[in-house]
Tab-separated table of C-alpha atoms in Angstrom:
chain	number	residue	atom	x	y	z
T	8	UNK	CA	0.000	0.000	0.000
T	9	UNK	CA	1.666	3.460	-1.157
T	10	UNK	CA	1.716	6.465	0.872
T	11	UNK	CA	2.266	9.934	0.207
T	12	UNK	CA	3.983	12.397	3.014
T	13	UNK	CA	1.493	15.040	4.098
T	14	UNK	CA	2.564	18.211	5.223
T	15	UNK	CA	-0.019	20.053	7.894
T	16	UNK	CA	0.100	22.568	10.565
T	17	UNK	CA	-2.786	24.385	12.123
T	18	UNK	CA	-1.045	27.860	12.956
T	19	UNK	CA	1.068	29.200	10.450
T	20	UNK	CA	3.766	31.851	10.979
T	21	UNK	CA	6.442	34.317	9.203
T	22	UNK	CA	8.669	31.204	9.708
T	23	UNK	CA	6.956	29.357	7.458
T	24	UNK	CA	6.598	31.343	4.714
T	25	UNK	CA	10.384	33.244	4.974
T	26	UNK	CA	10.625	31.782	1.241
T	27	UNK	CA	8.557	34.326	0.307
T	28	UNK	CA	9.951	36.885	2.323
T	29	UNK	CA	11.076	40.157	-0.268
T	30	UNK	CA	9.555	38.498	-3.152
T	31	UNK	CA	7.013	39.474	-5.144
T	32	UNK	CA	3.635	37.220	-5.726
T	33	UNK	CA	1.825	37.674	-9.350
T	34	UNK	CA	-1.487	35.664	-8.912
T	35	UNK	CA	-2.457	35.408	-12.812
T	36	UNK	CA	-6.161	35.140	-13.263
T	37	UNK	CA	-8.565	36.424	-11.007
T	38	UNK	CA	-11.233	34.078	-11.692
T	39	UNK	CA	-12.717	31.550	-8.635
T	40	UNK	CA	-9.034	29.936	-7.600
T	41	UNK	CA	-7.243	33.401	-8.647
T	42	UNK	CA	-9.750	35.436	-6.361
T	43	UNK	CA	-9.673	33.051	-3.546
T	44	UNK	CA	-6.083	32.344	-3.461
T	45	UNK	CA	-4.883	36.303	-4.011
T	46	UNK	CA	-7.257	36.800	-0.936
T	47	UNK	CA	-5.722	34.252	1.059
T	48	UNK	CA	-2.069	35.297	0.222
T	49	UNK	CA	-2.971	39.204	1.496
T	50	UNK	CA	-4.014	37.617	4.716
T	51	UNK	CA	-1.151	35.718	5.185
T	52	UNK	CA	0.556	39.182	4.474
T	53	UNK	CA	1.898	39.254	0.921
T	54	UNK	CA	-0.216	40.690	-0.925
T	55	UNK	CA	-0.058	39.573	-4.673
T	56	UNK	CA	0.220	41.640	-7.562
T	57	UNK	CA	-3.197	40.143	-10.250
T	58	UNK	CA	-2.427	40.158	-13.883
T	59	UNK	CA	-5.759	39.504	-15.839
T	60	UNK	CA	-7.761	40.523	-19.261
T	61	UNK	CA	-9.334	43.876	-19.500
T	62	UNK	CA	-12.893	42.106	-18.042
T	63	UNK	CA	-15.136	41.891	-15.465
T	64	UNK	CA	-12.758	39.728	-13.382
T	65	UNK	CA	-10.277	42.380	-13.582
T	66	UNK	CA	-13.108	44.814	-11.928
T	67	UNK	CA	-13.320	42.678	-9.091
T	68	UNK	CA	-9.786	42.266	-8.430
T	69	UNK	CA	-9.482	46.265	-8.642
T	70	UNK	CA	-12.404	46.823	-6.334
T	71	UNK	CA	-10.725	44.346	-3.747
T	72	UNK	CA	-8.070	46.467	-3.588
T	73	UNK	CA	-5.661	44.350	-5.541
T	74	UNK	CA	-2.497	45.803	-7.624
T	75	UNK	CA	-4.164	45.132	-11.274
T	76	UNK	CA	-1.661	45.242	-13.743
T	77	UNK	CA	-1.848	43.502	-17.423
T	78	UNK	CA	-0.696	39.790	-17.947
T	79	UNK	CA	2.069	40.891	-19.161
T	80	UNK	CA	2.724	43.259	-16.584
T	81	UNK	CA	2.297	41.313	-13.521
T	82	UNK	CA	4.197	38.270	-14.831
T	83	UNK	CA	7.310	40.577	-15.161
T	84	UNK	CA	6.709	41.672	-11.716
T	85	UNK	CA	6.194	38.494	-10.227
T	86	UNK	CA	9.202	36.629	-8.347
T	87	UNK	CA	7.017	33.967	-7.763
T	88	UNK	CA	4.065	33.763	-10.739
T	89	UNK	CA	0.621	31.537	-9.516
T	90	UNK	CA	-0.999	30.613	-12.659
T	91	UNK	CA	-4.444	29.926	-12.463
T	92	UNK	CA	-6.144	30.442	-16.038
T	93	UNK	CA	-8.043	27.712	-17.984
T	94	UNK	CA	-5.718	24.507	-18.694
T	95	UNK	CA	-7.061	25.292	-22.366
T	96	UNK	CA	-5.273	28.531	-22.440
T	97	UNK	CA	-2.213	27.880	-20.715
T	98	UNK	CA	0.266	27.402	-23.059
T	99	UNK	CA	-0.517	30.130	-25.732
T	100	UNK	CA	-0.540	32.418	-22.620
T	101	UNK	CA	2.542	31.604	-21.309
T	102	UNK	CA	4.417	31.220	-24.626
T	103	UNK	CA	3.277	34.741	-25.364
T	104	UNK	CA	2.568	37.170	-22.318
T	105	UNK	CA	3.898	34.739	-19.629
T	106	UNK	CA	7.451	33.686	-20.169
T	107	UNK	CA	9.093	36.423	-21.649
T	108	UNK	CA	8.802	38.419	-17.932
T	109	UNK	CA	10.361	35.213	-16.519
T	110	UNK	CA	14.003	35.481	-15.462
T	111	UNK	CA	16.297	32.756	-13.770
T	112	UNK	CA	15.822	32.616	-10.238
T	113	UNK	CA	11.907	32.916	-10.695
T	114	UNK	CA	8.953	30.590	-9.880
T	115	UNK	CA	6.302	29.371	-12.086
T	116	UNK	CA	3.278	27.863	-9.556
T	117	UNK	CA	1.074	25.480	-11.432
T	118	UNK	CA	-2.215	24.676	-9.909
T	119	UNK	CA	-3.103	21.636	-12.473
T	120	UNK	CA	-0.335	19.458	-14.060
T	121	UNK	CA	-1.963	18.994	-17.230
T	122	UNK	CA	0.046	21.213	-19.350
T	123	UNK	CA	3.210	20.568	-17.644
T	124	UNK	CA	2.970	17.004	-17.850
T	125	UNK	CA	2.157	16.853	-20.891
T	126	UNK	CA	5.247	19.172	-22.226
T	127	UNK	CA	2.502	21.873	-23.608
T	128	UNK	CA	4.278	24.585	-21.191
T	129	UNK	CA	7.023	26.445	-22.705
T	130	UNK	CA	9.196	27.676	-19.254
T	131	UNK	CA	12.354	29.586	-19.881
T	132	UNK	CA	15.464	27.719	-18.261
T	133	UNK	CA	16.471	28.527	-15.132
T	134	UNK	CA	12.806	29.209	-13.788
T	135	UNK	CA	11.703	26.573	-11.043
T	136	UNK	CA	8.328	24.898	-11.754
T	137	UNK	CA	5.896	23.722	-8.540
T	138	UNK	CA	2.610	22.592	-8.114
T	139	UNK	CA	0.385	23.560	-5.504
T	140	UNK	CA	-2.828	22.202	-6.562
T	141	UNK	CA	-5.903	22.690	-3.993
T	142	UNK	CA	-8.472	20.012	-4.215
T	143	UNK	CA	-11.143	22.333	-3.781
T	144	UNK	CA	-13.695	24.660	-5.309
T	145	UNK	CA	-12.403	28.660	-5.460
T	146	UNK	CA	-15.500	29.715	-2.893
T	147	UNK	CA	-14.472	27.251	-0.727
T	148	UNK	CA	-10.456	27.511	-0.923
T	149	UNK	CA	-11.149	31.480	0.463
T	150	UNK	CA	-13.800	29.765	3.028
T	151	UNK	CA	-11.715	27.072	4.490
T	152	UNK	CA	-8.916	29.604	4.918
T	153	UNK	CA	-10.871	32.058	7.128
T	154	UNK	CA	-12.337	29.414	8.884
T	155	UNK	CA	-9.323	27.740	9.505
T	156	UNK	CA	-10.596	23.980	8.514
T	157	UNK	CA	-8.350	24.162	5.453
T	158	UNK	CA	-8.232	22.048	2.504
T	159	UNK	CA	-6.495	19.131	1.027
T	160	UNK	CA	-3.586	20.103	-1.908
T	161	UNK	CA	-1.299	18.003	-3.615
T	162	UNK	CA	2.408	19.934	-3.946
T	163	UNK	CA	5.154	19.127	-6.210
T	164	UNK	CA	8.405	20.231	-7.354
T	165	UNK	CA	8.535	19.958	-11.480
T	166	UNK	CA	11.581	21.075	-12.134
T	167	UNK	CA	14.429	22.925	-8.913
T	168	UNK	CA	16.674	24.859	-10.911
T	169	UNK	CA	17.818	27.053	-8.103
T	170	UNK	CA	18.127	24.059	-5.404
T	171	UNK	CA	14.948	26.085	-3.770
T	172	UNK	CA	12.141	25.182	-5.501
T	173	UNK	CA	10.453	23.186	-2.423
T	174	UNK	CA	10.924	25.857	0.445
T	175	UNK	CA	9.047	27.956	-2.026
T	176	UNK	CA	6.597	25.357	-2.879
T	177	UNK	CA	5.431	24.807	0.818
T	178	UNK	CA	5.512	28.341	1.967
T	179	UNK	CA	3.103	29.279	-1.092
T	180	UNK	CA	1.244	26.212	-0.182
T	181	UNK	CA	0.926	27.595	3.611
T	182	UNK	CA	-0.087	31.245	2.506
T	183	UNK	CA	-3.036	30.098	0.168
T	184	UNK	CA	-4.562	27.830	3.171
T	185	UNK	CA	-3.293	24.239	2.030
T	186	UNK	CA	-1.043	23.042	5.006
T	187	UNK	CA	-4.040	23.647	7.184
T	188	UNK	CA	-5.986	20.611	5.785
T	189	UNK	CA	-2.635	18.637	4.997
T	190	UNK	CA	-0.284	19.193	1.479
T	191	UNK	CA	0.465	15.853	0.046
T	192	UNK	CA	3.345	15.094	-1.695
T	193	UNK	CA	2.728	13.875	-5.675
T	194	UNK	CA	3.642	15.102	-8.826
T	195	UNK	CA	2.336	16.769	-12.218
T	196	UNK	CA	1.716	13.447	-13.420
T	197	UNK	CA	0.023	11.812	-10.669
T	198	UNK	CA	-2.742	15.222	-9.934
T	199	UNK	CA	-3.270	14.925	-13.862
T	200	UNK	CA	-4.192	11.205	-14.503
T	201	UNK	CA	-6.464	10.948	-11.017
T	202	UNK	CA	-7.762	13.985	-11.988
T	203	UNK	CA	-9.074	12.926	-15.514
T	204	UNK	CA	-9.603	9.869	-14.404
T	205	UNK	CA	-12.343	11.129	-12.112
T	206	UNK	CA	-13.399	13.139	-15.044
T	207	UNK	CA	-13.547	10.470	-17.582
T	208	UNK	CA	-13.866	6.999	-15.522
T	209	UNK	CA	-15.392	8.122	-12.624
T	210	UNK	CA	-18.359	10.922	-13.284
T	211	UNK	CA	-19.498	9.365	-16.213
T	212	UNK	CA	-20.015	6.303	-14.651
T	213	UNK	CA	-22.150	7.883	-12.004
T	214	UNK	CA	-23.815	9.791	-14.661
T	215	UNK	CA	-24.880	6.627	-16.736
T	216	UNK	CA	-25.906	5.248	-13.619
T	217	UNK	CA	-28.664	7.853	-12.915
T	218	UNK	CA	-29.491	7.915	-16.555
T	219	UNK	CA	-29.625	4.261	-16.475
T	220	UNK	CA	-32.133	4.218	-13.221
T	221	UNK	CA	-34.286	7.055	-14.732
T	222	UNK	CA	-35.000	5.038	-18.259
T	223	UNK	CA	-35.551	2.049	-16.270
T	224	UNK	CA	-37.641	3.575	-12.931
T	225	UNK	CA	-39.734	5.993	-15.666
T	226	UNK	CA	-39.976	2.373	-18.001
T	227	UNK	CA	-42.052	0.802	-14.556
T	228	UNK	CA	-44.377	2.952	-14.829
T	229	UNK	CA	-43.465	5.956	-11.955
T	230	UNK	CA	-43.568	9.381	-12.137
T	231	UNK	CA	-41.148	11.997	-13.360
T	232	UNK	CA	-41.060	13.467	-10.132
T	233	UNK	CA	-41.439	10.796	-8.019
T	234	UNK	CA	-38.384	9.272	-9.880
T	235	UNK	CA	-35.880	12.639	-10.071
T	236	UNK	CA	-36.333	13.712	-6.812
T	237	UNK	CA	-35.413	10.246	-5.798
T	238	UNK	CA	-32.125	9.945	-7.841
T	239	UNK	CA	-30.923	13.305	-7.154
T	240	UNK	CA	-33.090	16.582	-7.275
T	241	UNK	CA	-34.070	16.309	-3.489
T	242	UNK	CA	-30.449	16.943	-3.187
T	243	UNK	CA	-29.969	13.679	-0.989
T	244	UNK	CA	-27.453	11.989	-2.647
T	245	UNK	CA	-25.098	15.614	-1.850
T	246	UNK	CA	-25.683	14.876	1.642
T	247	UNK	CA	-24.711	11.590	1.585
T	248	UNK	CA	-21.168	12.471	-0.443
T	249	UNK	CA	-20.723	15.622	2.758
T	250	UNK	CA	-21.125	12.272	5.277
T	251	UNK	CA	-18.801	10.207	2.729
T	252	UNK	CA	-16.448	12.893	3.441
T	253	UNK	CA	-16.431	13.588	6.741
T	254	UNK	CA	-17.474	9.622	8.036
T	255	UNK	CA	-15.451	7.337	5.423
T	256	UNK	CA	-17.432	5.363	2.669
T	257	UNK	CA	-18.853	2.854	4.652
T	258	UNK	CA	-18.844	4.637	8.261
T	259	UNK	CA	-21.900	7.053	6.818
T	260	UNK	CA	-24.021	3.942	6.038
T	261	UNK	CA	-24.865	4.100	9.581
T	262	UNK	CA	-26.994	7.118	8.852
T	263	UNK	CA	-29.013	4.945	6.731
T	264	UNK	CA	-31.830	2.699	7.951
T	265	UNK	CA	-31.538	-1.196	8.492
T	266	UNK	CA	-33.347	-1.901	5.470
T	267	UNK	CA	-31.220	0.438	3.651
T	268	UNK	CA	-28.319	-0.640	4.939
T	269	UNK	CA	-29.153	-4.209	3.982
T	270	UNK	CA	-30.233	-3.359	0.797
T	271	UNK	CA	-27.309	-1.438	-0.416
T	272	UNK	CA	-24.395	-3.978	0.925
T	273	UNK	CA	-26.487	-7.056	-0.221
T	274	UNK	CA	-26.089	-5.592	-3.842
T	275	UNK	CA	-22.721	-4.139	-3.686
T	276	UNK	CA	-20.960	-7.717	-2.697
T	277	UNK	CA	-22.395	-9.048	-5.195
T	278	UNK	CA	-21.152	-7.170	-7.887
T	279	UNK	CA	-17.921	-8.372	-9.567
T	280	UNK	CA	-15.230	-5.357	-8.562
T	281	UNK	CA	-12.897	-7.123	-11.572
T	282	UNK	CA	-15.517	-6.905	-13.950
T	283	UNK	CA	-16.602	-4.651	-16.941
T	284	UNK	CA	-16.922	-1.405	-14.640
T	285	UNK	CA	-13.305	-2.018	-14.153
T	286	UNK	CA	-11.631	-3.337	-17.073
T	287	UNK	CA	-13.776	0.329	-18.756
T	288	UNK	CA	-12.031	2.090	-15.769
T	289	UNK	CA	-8.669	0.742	-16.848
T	290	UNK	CA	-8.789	1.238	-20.538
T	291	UNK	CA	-9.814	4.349	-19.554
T	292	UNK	CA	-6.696	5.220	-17.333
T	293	UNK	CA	-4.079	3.780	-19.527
T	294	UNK	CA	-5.351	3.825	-23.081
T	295	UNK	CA	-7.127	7.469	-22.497
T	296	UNK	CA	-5.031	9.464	-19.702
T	297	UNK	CA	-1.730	7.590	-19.713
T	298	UNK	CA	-1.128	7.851	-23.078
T	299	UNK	CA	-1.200	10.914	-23.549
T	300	UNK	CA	-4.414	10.374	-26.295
T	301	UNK	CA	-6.790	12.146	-24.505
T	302	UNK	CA	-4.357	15.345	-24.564
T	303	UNK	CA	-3.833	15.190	-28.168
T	304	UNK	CA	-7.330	14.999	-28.926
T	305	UNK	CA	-8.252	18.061	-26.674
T	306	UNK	CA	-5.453	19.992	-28.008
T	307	UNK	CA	-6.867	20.081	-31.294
T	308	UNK	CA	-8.563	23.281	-32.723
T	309	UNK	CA	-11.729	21.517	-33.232
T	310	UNK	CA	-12.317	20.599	-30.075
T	311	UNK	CA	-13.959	23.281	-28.544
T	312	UNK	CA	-16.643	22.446	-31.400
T	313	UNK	CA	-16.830	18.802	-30.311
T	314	UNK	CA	-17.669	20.122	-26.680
T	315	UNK	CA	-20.212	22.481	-28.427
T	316	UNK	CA	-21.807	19.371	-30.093
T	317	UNK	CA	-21.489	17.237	-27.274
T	318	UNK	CA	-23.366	19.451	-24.900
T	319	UNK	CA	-26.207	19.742	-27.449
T	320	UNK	CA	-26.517	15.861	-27.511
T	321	UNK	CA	-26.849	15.418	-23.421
T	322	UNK	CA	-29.322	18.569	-23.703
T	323	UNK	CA	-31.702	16.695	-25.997
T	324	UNK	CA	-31.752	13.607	-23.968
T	325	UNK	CA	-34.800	12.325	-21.863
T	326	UNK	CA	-33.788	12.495	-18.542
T	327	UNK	CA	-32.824	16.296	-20.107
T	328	UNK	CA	-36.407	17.291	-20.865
T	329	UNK	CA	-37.444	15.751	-17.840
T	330	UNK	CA	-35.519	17.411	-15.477
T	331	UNK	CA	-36.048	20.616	-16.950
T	332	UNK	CA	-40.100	19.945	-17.052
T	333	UNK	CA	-40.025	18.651	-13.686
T	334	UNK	CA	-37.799	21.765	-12.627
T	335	UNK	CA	-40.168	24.268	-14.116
T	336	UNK	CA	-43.203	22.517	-12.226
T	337	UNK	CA	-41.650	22.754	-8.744
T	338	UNK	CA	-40.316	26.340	-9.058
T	339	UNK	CA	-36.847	25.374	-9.030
């Protein structure tokens, strides 16, 4: 059984972060992680300098009382530079308004491995390149920080061309919140495959599941609303992944009645764990994400139009019309 060393501390102080200490912080992108994170670095008193399009993001980082500057502008600024713009506009970014401000001695922070795993990052030599990666919504990165629960984040040092690189990756790690609910150690490679494996393997699984159990609950004869509100618009099934949180996968079945409890184990032992779900699962880790095919395929130009297409076909579905029928009859 692998483990990963976690680094956590409830009370963080200038000792932590001293590899920050006369260096300037350029948070680029000011959208829900850029916002959050730029917040939580001013509390932990270094206040960031936010590089971002002329846009309504850039409004909000001006009325916060951030030091707006262009992309361009705050990247040059930046000692240590937090990107935290769409993976899908990463690389032209840095390439163009990114990497020229870079110098030797300077920090690129990646908060998804994608690019950098996948070589699509173009980092001038001599610039270190970390991961802190929060495993967390924006809202709730900012929330967890003021609250002091913290969240989870998986840190990594890339590539440590000053013989620095992971001071500087923990103390950012600290400032933005992450040490507080525990930074584990991993790498650009290992944040990108689990990630799109959850995105690929594991959410469309549960997704087929509920379309599955609509066709066939709706196919018995019950009602639309009867049958959505059971499968997920009652919100129950978010509860129940809070208590898988907070009381383990099985632990929160004791929340559950007897008969529920019954019902649910009787049927999960005696499903076949090395079945199809998982030989799908696998061909989907190694043949997808692992090789690198899944990449290529998004990095083409028509892409973006596949997506467009793609969310048109899910939109016309039944369980589609349903919900929104069923939505529009409750008030919701």
């Amino acid at each position: 059984m692998a483990h990963a060393e976690i680094h956590q501390d409830r009370s963080i102080d200038a000792a932590d972060l001293a590899a920050l200490s006369g260096r300037t912080v350029a948070v680029i992108g000011f959208g829900n992680q850029g916002a959050a994170q730029a917040a939580n670095l001013r509390d932990s008193g270094h206040a960031p300098v936010v590089g971002n399009r002329d846009d309504a993001y850039a409004e909000a980082a001006a009325e916060e009382g951030f030091d707006l500057r262009s992309i361009t502008e705050a990247s040059a600024a930046g000692d240590v530079v937090l990107l935290l713009v769409p993976d899908e506009v990463q690389p032209d970014l840095v390439r163009d308004e990114i990497a020229p401000g870079l110098r030797a001695g300077d920090v690129l922070v990646v908060a998804s491995g994608y690019n950098w795993h996948f070589g699509l990052l173009d980092v001038p030599d001599g610039v270190d390149v970390v991961m802190v990666a929060p495993r967390m919504i924006g809202a709730a990165v900012r929330d967890r920080y003021v609250d002091r629960h913290g969240f989870p984040c998986f840190v990594s040092v890339e590539r440590d061309a000053t013989g620095r690189a992971w001071d500087t990756t923990l103390a950012v790690a600290r400032a933005i919140g992450g040490t507080l609910g525990g930074a584990i150690v991993s790498s650009a490679r290992e944040e990108t495959a689990l990630d799109l494996f959850s995105e690929q393997a594991v959410w469309p699984a549960i997704l087929d599941v509920v379309r599955t159990a609509h066709r066939v609950a709706i196919e018995a004869g019950f009602s639309e609303e009867a049958v959505l509100n059971e499968l997920y618009l009652s919100a129950e099934p978010a509860e129940v992944f809070a208590h898988v949180a907070r009381d383990g996968l099985f632990g929160q079945l004791g929340l559950h009645s007897r008969t529920s409890q019954y019902g649910q184990l009787r049927a999960l032992t005696g499903l076949d764990e090395r079945g199809e779900l998982a030989s799908r699962f696998a061909r989907v880790m190694h043949d997808d994400i692992l090789s690198g095919a899944f990449a290529r395929e998004w990095s083409r130009p028509e892409a973006g139009e596949r997506l467009d297409a793609l969310h048109r076909e899910v939109a016309a579905s039944p369980i589609a019309a349903a919900e929104a029928e069923v939505r529009a009859r409750l008030g919701a």
